[in-house]
PDB file of C-alpha atoms in Angstrom:
ATOM      1  CA  MET A 269      55.684 112.892 123.918  1.00  0.00           C
ATOM      2  CA  ALA A 270      55.469 112.462 120.172  1.00  0.00           C
ATOM      3  CA  ILE A 271      52.350 113.152 118.278  1.00  0.00           C
ATOM      4  CA  SER A 272      51.356 110.588 115.662  1.00  0.00           C
ATOM      5  CA  ILE A 273      49.101 111.852 112.639  1.00  0.00           C
ATOM      6  CA  PRO A 274      47.588 109.289 110.396  1.00  0.00           C
ATOM      7  CA  VAL A 275      49.213 108.690 107.051  1.00  0.00           C
ATOM      8  CA  GLU A 276      45.766 109.034 105.582  1.00  0.00           C
ATOM      9  CA  HIS A 277      45.325 112.464 106.854  1.00  0.00           C
ATOM     10  CA  VAL A 278      48.652 113.628 105.264  1.00  0.00           C
ATOM     11  CA  LEU A 279      47.679 112.064 102.056  1.00  0.00           C
ATOM     12  CA  TYR A 280      44.403 113.756 102.051  1.00  0.00           C
ATOM     13  CA  LEU A 281      46.122 117.108 102.666  1.00  0.00           C
ATOM     14  CA  ALA A 282      48.464 116.295  99.524  1.00  0.00           C
ATOM     15  CA  ALA A 283      45.499 115.444  97.573  1.00  0.00           C
ATOM     16  CA  LEU A 284      43.921 118.623  98.239  1.00  0.00           C
ATOM     17  CA  LEU A 285      46.910 120.754  97.694  1.00  0.00           C
ATOM     18  CA  PHE A 286      47.529 118.867  94.447  1.00  0.00           C
ATOM     19  CA  LEU A 287      44.080 119.606  93.228  1.00  0.00           C
ATOM     20  CA  LEU A 288      44.232 123.272  94.414  1.00  0.00           C
ATOM     21  CA  GLY A 289      47.515 123.782  92.217  1.00  0.00           C
ATOM     22  CA  LEU A 290      45.800 122.024  89.256  1.00  0.00           C
ATOM     23  CA  VAL A 291      42.867 124.318  89.354  1.00  0.00           C
ATOM     24  CA  GLY A 292      45.188 127.026  89.515  1.00  0.00           C
ATOM     25  CA  VAL A 293      47.124 125.762  86.451  1.00  0.00           C
ATOM     26  CA  LEU A 294      43.957 125.259  84.507  1.00  0.00           C
ATOM     27  CA  VAL A 295      42.179 128.613  85.544  1.00  0.00           C
ATOM     28  CA  ARG A 296      44.611 131.004  85.648  1.00  0.00           C
ATOM     29  CA  ARG A 297      46.262 132.996  82.534  1.00  0.00           C
ATOM     30  CA  ASN A 298      49.235 134.695  84.296  1.00  0.00           C
ATOM     31  CA  VAL A 299      52.550 133.086  84.078  1.00  0.00           C
ATOM     32  CA  ILE A 300      53.466 133.908  87.763  1.00  0.00           C
ATOM     33  CA  PHE A 301      50.358 132.385  89.084  1.00  0.00           C
ATOM     34  CA  LEU A 302      50.662 129.490  86.743  1.00  0.00           C
ATOM     35  CA  LEU A 303      54.226 128.668  88.098  1.00  0.00           C
ATOM     36  CA  MET A 304      53.021 129.175  91.534  1.00  0.00           C
ATOM     37  CA  SER A 305      50.580 126.562  91.174  1.00  0.00           C
ATOM     38  CA  LEU A 306      52.938 124.022  89.516  1.00  0.00           C
ATOM     39  CA  GLU A 307      55.014 124.559  92.664  1.00  0.00           C
ATOM     40  CA  VAL A 308      51.967 123.944  94.856  1.00  0.00           C
ATOM     41  CA  MET A 309      51.334 120.614  92.811  1.00  0.00           C
ATOM     42  CA  MET A 310      55.130 119.606  93.146  1.00  0.00           C
ATOM     43  CA  ASN A 311      55.309 120.116  96.921  1.00  0.00           C
ATOM     44  CA  ALA A 312      52.204 118.007  97.352  1.00  0.00           C
ATOM     45  CA  ALA A 313      53.614 115.361  95.628  1.00  0.00           C
ATOM     46  CA  GLY A 314      56.636 115.711  97.751  1.00  0.00           C
ATOM     47  CA  LEU A 315      54.453 115.561 100.838  1.00  0.00           C
ATOM     48  CA  ALA A 316      53.049 112.341  99.746  1.00  0.00           C
ATOM     49  CA  PHE A 317      56.453 111.001  99.313  1.00  0.00           C
ATOM     50  CA  VAL A 318      57.539 111.938 102.479  1.00  0.00           C
ATOM     51  CA  ALA A 319      54.433 110.374 104.149  1.00  0.00           C
ATOM     52  CA  ALA A 320      54.724 107.026 102.573  1.00  0.00           C
ATOM     53  CA  GLY A 321      58.326 106.933 103.394  1.00  0.00           C
ATOM     54  CA  ALA A 322      57.497 107.645 107.073  1.00  0.00           C
ATOM     55  CA  LYS A 323      54.734 105.132 107.130  1.00  0.00           C
ATOM     56  CA  TRP A 324      57.231 102.338 105.987  1.00  0.00           C
ATOM     57  CA  GLY A 325      60.212 103.474 107.615  1.00  0.00           C
ATOM     58  CA  GLN A 326      62.182 104.109 104.591  1.00  0.00           C
ATOM     59  CA  PRO A 327      64.240 107.025 103.580  1.00  0.00           C
ATOM     60  CA  ASP A 328      63.138 106.796  99.842  1.00  0.00           C
ATOM     61  CA  GLY A 329      60.635 109.470 100.342  1.00  0.00           C
ATOM     62  CA  GLN A 330      62.762 111.999 101.594  1.00  0.00           C
ATOM     63  CA  ILE A 331      65.126 110.991  98.826  1.00  0.00           C
ATOM     64  CA  MET A 332      62.512 111.895  96.215  1.00  0.00           C
ATOM     65  CA  PHE A 333      61.467 114.871  97.977  1.00  0.00           C
ATOM     66  CA  MET A 334      65.172 116.066  97.380  1.00  0.00           C
ATOM     67  CA  PHE A 335      64.926 115.482  93.797  1.00  0.00           C
ATOM     68  CA  ILE A 336      61.819 117.352  93.789  1.00  0.00           C
ATOM     69  CA  LEU A 337      63.290 120.360  95.611  1.00  0.00           C
ATOM     70  CA  ALA A 338      65.987 120.304  92.663  1.00  0.00           C
ATOM     71  CA  LEU A 339      63.432 119.913  89.989  1.00  0.00           C
ATOM     72  CA  ALA A 340      61.758 122.841  91.430  1.00  0.00           C
ATOM     73  CA  ALA A 341      64.901 124.882  91.481  1.00  0.00           C
ATOM     74  CA  ALA A 342      65.570 124.388  87.812  1.00  0.00           C
ATOM     75  CA  GLU A 343      62.034 125.249  87.190  1.00  0.00           C
ATOM     76  CA  VAL A 344      62.267 128.510  88.594  1.00  0.00           C
ATOM     77  CA  ALA A 345      65.458 129.155  86.708  1.00  0.00           C
ATOM     78  CA  VAL A 346      63.729 128.315  83.408  1.00  0.00           C
ATOM     79  CA  ALA A 347      60.679 130.170  84.503  1.00  0.00           C
ATOM     80  CA  LEU A 348      62.461 133.391  85.325  1.00  0.00           C
ATOM     81  CA  GLY A 349      64.045 133.653  81.590  1.00  0.00           C
ATOM     82  CA  LEU A 350      60.422 132.911  80.352  1.00  0.00           C
ATOM     83  CA  VAL A 351      58.897 135.628  82.501  1.00  0.00           C
ATOM     84  CA  LEU A 352      61.484 138.020  81.363  1.00  0.00           C
ATOM     85  CA  GLN A 353      61.153 137.378  77.652  1.00  0.00           C
ATOM     86  CA  LEU A 354      57.578 137.626  77.820  1.00  0.00           C
ATOM     87  CA  SER A 355      57.571 140.994  79.855  1.00  0.00           C
ATOM     88  CA  ARG A 356      60.238 142.403  77.345  1.00  0.00           C
ATOM     89  CA  ARG A 357      58.478 141.266  74.112  1.00  0.00           C
ATOM     90  CA  PHE A 358      54.851 141.605  74.725  1.00  0.00           C
ATOM     91  CA  GLU A 359      54.724 143.824  77.831  1.00  0.00           C
ATOM     92  CA  THR A 360      52.476 141.358  79.398  1.00  0.00           C
ATOM     93  CA  LEU A 361      52.635 137.876  81.553  1.00  0.00           C
ATOM     94  CA  ASP A 362      49.387 136.461  79.749  1.00  0.00           C
ATOM     95  CA  VAL A 363      50.044 132.687  78.788  1.00  0.00           C
ATOM     96  CA  ASP A 364      48.020 133.401  75.544  1.00  0.00           C
ATOM     97  CA  ALA A 365      50.841 135.695  74.284  1.00  0.00           C
ATOM     98  CA  ALA A 366      53.372 132.962  74.224  1.00  0.00           C
ATOM     99  CA  ASP A 367      51.898 131.225  71.245  1.00  0.00           C
ATOM    100  CA  GLU A 368      53.425 134.289  69.223  1.00  0.00           C
ATOM    101  CA  LEU A 369      56.753 133.774  70.715  1.00  0.00           C
ATOM    102  CA  SER A 370      59.184 132.309  68.395  1.00  0.00           C
ATOM    103  CA  GLY A 371      62.697 132.075  67.977  1.00  0.00           C
TER     104      GLY A 371
END
């Protein structure tokens, strides 16, 4: 017996997660929390794509989610380098310290 969840409920959840991530990006100054909030926002977008693809019976939503996962992996690789540079040069993970970061 399959349980059917209305697509509207899934989209409401995705919107709530996206707004939660957006608040985290706007409020936090720590790089780690900022990156975690960006991940929540990307996962919310992926959830919306999968829900829309499931509603219309198309695999496009799942394909877009795979692209989002690849983008998240690339973001983590770049972010780790940024976090290491911030912690080594300034001994803090405050985003405001990054305006002094120069090549």
